Amino acid sequence: MQLYPIESGNFKLDGGAMFGVVPKSIWQRTNPADANNMIDIAARCLLIEDGNKLILIDTGMGNKQSDKFFGYYYLWGNDSIDNSLKNLGFHRDDITDVFMTHLHFDHCGGSVQWNKDKTGYEPAFKNAHFWTNAAHWKWATQPNDREKASFLAENIQPLKESGQLKNILLPEDRLLKNSELGFDIFFADGHTEKQMIPLIKYQDKTIAFMADLLPTVGHLPLPFVMGYDTRPLLTLDEKEVFLNMAANENYYLFLEHDAHHQIITVKHTEKGVRLDQAFNSKDIFTH
């Protein structure tokens, strides 16, 4: 098995929204804001090469939205999925499976693209199955008013219409062992219904793709919960369970949204679970 980070593009989000009730005087120490109160955010995906499988976890925003839409997010940098794949010697047509942690636009927007004539939409990975789960699909296609702006029909419905959509089986508790794609999955409901956190066995390590359960290093303290989370008190519980597990078992946490940290480990301290070490992916993923 080989693992590769796939940088799909960077953007900015309001720091206050990203840290909820935590005052700016505290969160700006780890996540400094610009003059518009915006902080740097990555859309870092993960590619798993495992035998005949080439699995992409999340796909970023994509590029099919309007200039007005992207104007809200202050895109920066030159990264894209196509460039990242090309640099590794791959093409999007090589992808066999796309695993979507959840269906918010910044995690699945790159799964769908305009068709050739720009008259409609089509899957952006023509040879891939797209994986979600039935509970989250229902949540995303019948959205509550709070999340409606994050679940865009053009990112979601074309996947079902293509016949390429697949559902991960739901576990009886939080943890699904040995899913259909070969890795374990931790299910979390605080951010959105049935977000999926992959736990990938790589050499002698466990790599956890953190999605929105832990957006950045600055979110390690338990009360540091995004304003976007639909059930923040549940996020508190899920973070505590997961971060204790990560510290006890020395997980390597792959950060999707931290623009300045790719992978970290955590440790127990008197203040709770905190940062232990930070790594570049090249330090961990040996090819």
Coordinates of C-alpha atoms in Angstrom, one line a residue:
M1 CA 0.0 0.0 0.0
Q2 CA 1.1 3.5 -0.8
L3 CA -0.4 6.8 0.5
Y4 CA -0.2 10.2 -1.2
P5 CA -1.5 13.6 -0.1
I6 CA -3.6 15.3 -2.9
E7 CA -3.8 19.0 -2.6
S8 CA -7.0 20.1 -4.3
G9 CA -6.8 23.8 -3.6
N10 CA -6.8 26.3 -0.7
F11 CA -9.3 28.8 0.5
K12 CA -10.2 31.0 3.5
L13 CA -13.0 30.8 6.0
D14 CA -14.2 33.2 8.7
G15 CA -12.1 32.5 11.9
G16 CA -15.1 33.2 14.2
A17 CA -17.2 30.6 12.3
M18 CA -14.3 28.1 12.5
F19 CA -14.0 28.4 16.2
G20 CA -17.5 29.0 17.4
V21 CA -17.7 30.4 21.0
V22 CA -13.9 30.6 21.4
P23 CA -12.7 34.3 21.4
K24 CA -10.5 35.6 18.6
S25 CA -7.9 36.6 21.2
I26 CA -7.4 32.9 21.9
W27 CA -7.8 31.2 18.5
Q28 CA -5.7 33.7 16.5
R29 CA -2.6 32.4 18.4
T30 CA -2.7 29.2 16.3
N31 CA -4.8 30.4 13.3
P32 CA -4.0 34.0 12.6
A33 CA -6.6 35.9 10.6
D34 CA -6.2 38.5 7.8
A35 CA -7.8 41.9 7.7
N36 CA -11.2 40.3 6.8
N37 CA -11.0 37.9 9.7
M38 CA -10.4 35.0 7.3
I39 CA -8.0 32.2 8.2
D40 CA -6.1 29.8 5.8
I41 CA -7.8 26.6 5.0
A42 CA -6.6 23.6 2.9
A43 CA -8.6 21.0 1.0
R44 CA -6.1 18.2 1.4
C45 CA -7.3 14.9 0.1
L46 CA -5.7 11.4 0.4
L47 CA -4.9 8.9 -2.3
I48 CA -4.6 5.2 -1.4
E49 CA -2.9 2.9 -3.9
D50 CA -3.6 -0.6 -2.8
G51 CA -3.2 -3.4 -5.3
N52 CA -5.7 -2.8 -8.1
K53 CA -7.5 -0.1 -6.1
L54 CA -6.8 3.6 -6.3
I55 CA -9.0 5.2 -3.7
L56 CA -9.4 9.0 -3.3
I57 CA -10.7 10.3 0.0
D58 CA -12.6 13.6 -0.5
T59 CA -12.4 15.8 -3.6
G60 CA -12.4 19.5 -2.4
M61 CA -14.6 22.2 -3.9
G62 CA -14.1 21.4 -7.5
N63 CA -14.2 24.2 -10.1
K64 CA -17.8 24.2 -11.5
Q65 CA -19.3 26.9 -9.2
S66 CA -19.7 30.6 -10.2
D67 CA -17.1 33.3 -9.7
K68 CA -19.5 34.8 -7.2
F69 CA -19.6 31.6 -5.2
F70 CA -15.8 31.2 -5.1
G71 CA -15.5 34.9 -4.2
Y72 CA -16.9 34.1 -0.8
Y73 CA -14.0 31.8 -0.1
Y74 CA -10.9 33.7 -1.3
L75 CA -9.2 30.9 -3.2
W76 CA -5.4 31.0 -3.0
G77 CA -2.5 29.0 -4.4
N78 CA -2.2 26.9 -7.6
D79 CA -3.0 23.4 -6.3
S80 CA -5.6 21.2 -8.0
I81 CA -6.5 17.5 -8.0
D82 CA -5.4 17.1 -11.6
N83 CA -2.0 18.7 -11.0
S84 CA -1.5 16.7 -7.8
L85 CA -2.4 13.4 -9.6
K86 CA -0.2 14.3 -12.6
N87 CA 2.8 15.0 -10.4
L88 CA 2.4 11.4 -9.0
G89 CA 2.0 9.9 -12.5
F90 CA -1.7 9.3 -12.2
H91 CA -4.8 10.6 -14.0
R92 CA -8.4 11.0 -12.6
D93 CA -9.5 8.2 -14.9
D94 CA -7.3 5.8 -12.9
I95 CA -9.3 6.4 -9.7
T96 CA -11.4 3.3 -8.9
D97 CA -13.1 4.6 -5.8
V98 CA -14.0 8.0 -4.3
F99 CA -14.7 8.0 -0.6
M100 CA -16.6 11.0 0.6
T101 CA -16.3 11.7 4.3
H102 CA -19.5 13.8 4.0
L103 CA -21.3 15.7 1.3
H104 CA -20.6 19.3 2.3
F105 CA -19.4 21.2 -0.9
D106 CA -15.8 21.6 0.2
H107 CA -15.5 17.8 0.6
C108 CA -17.4 16.5 -2.4
G109 CA -17.6 19.4 -4.9
G110 CA -14.8 17.9 -7.0
S111 CA -16.7 14.6 -7.4
V112 CA -18.9 16.2 -10.1
Q113 CA -18.0 18.4 -13.1
W114 CA -19.7 20.1 -16.0
N115 CA -20.2 17.8 -19.0
K116 CA -18.4 18.6 -22.2
D117 CA -21.0 20.9 -23.6
K118 CA -21.7 22.5 -20.2
T119 CA -25.3 21.6 -20.4
G120 CA -25.4 19.5 -17.3
Y121 CA -23.2 17.6 -14.8
E122 CA -21.4 14.3 -14.8
P123 CA -19.1 12.4 -12.4
A124 CA -15.6 13.8 -12.5
F125 CA -14.1 10.3 -12.1
K126 CA -15.7 8.3 -14.8
N127 CA -14.3 4.9 -13.8
A128 CA -14.9 5.2 -10.0
H129 CA -17.5 4.2 -7.5
F130 CA -18.5 7.0 -5.2
W131 CA -19.0 6.0 -1.5
T132 CA -21.3 7.6 1.1
N133 CA -23.7 6.0 3.6
A134 CA -27.5 5.9 3.5
A135 CA -28.1 7.9 6.7
H136 CA -25.9 10.8 5.5
W137 CA -27.3 10.6 2.0
K138 CA -30.8 11.1 3.4
W139 CA -29.5 14.0 5.6
A140 CA -27.9 15.7 2.6
T141 CA -30.7 15.3 0.2
Q142 CA -33.4 16.4 2.7
P143 CA -31.3 19.1 4.4
N144 CA -32.1 21.2 7.4
D145 CA -32.1 25.0 7.0
R146 CA -28.9 25.3 8.9
E147 CA -26.9 23.1 6.5
K148 CA -28.8 23.7 3.3
A149 CA -26.1 26.0 1.9
S150 CA -23.5 23.3 2.3
F151 CA -25.4 20.6 0.5
L152 CA -25.6 21.6 -3.1
A153 CA -27.8 19.5 -5.4
E154 CA -25.3 19.7 -8.3
N155 CA -22.7 18.0 -6.1
I156 CA -24.9 15.2 -5.0
Q157 CA -27.7 14.2 -7.4
P158 CA -25.5 13.5 -10.5
L159 CA -23.7 10.8 -8.5
K160 CA -26.9 8.9 -8.0
E161 CA -28.1 9.5 -11.5
S162 CA -24.9 8.1 -12.9
G163 CA -25.4 4.7 -11.2
Q164 CA -21.9 5.0 -9.7
L165 CA -23.0 5.7 -6.1
K166 CA -22.4 3.1 -3.4
N167 CA -23.3 3.0 0.3
I168 CA -21.0 2.0 3.2
L169 CA -22.8 -0.3 5.6
L170 CA -23.6 1.4 8.9
P171 CA -22.2 -0.1 12.1
E172 CA -24.1 -0.7 15.3
D173 CA -21.8 1.7 17.2
R174 CA -19.3 4.4 16.2
L175 CA -16.7 2.1 14.7
L176 CA -17.0 0.0 11.6
K177 CA -14.2 -2.6 11.3
N178 CA -12.9 -3.6 7.8
S179 CA -15.3 -1.7 5.6
E180 CA -15.9 -2.5 2.0
L181 CA -12.9 -0.5 1.0
G182 CA -10.6 -2.3 3.4
F183 CA -10.1 0.3 6.2
D184 CA -11.9 0.9 9.5
I185 CA -14.3 3.9 9.8
F186 CA -15.2 6.0 12.8
F187 CA -18.7 7.5 12.5
A188 CA -19.3 11.0 14.0
D189 CA -22.6 12.9 14.2
G190 CA -21.7 16.2 15.8
H191 CA -20.6 18.1 12.6
T192 CA -23.2 16.4 10.4
E193 CA -25.1 13.2 10.4
K194 CA -22.8 10.1 10.0
Q195 CA -19.6 11.8 8.9
M196 CA -17.0 9.1 8.2
I197 CA -13.4 9.2 9.5
P198 CA -11.2 6.6 7.8
L199 CA -8.6 4.7 9.8
I200 CA -6.0 3.3 7.5
K201 CA -3.5 0.7 8.4
Y202 CA -0.2 1.7 6.8
Q203 CA 2.9 -0.3 7.5
D204 CA 3.0 -0.2 11.4
K205 CA 0.9 2.9 11.7
T206 CA -2.7 3.9 11.8
I207 CA -3.4 7.0 9.6
A208 CA -6.7 8.8 10.6
F209 CA -8.1 11.1 7.9
M210 CA -9.7 13.7 10.2
A211 CA -12.1 15.6 7.8
D212 CA -14.1 18.0 10.0
L213 CA -13.8 16.1 13.3
L214 CA -10.5 17.9 13.8
P215 CA -10.1 20.7 11.1
T216 CA -6.8 22.1 12.3
V217 CA -4.2 21.8 15.1
G218 CA -5.8 24.8 16.7
H219 CA -9.0 22.8 17.3
L220 CA -7.4 20.2 19.6
P221 CA -8.9 21.6 22.8
L222 CA -12.3 20.0 23.3
P223 CA -14.3 23.3 23.5
F224 CA -12.8 24.5 20.2
V225 CA -15.7 23.4 18.0
M226 CA -16.7 25.0 14.7
G227 CA -19.8 27.1 14.5
Y228 CA -20.7 25.0 11.5
D229 CA -21.3 21.9 13.6
T230 CA -25.0 21.0 13.9
R231 CA -24.6 19.3 17.4
P232 CA -21.6 20.9 19.1
L233 CA -22.1 19.1 22.4
L234 CA -22.0 15.8 20.6
T235 CA -18.8 16.9 18.8
L236 CA -17.3 17.5 22.3
D237 CA -18.0 13.9 23.2
E238 CA -16.8 12.5 19.9
K239 CA -13.6 14.5 20.0
E240 CA -12.9 13.3 23.5
V241 CA -13.4 9.7 22.6
F242 CA -11.4 9.9 19.4
L243 CA -8.5 12.0 20.7
N244 CA -8.0 9.8 23.7
M245 CA -8.0 6.8 21.4
A246 CA -5.5 8.6 19.1
A247 CA -3.2 9.4 22.0
N248 CA -3.4 5.9 23.5
E249 CA -2.8 4.1 20.2
N250 CA -0.4 6.7 18.6
Y251 CA -2.5 7.5 15.6
Y252 CA -1.1 9.7 12.9
L253 CA -3.8 12.4 12.2
F254 CA -4.0 13.5 8.6
L255 CA -5.4 17.0 8.6
E256 CA -7.6 17.9 5.6
H257 CA -8.1 21.5 6.4
D258 CA -5.0 22.7 8.2
A259 CA -3.1 24.7 5.6
H260 CA 0.2 24.6 7.5
H261 CA 0.2 21.1 9.1
Q262 CA -0.2 17.9 7.2
I263 CA 0.1 15.2 9.8
I264 CA 0.3 15.2 13.6
T265 CA 0.4 12.9 16.6
V266 CA -1.1 13.8 20.0
K267 CA -0.4 13.0 23.6
H268 CA -2.0 13.2 27.0
T269 CA -1.2 16.3 29.1
E270 CA -2.6 17.9 32.2
K271 CA -4.8 20.1 30.0
G272 CA -6.1 17.2 28.0
V273 CA -5.0 15.7 24.7
R274 CA -2.6 18.1 22.9
L275 CA -0.1 18.2 20.0
D276 CA 2.9 15.9 20.3
Q277 CA 4.7 16.0 16.9
A278 CA 4.0 17.5 13.5
F279 CA 5.1 15.8 10.3
N280 CA 5.3 16.4 6.6
S281 CA 3.7 13.6 4.7
K282 CA 7.1 12.8 3.1
D283 CA 8.3 11.9 6.6
I284 CA 5.5 9.3 7.1
F285 CA 4.6 8.0 3.6
T286 CA 7.7 6.3 2.3
H287 CA 7.7 5.4 -1.5

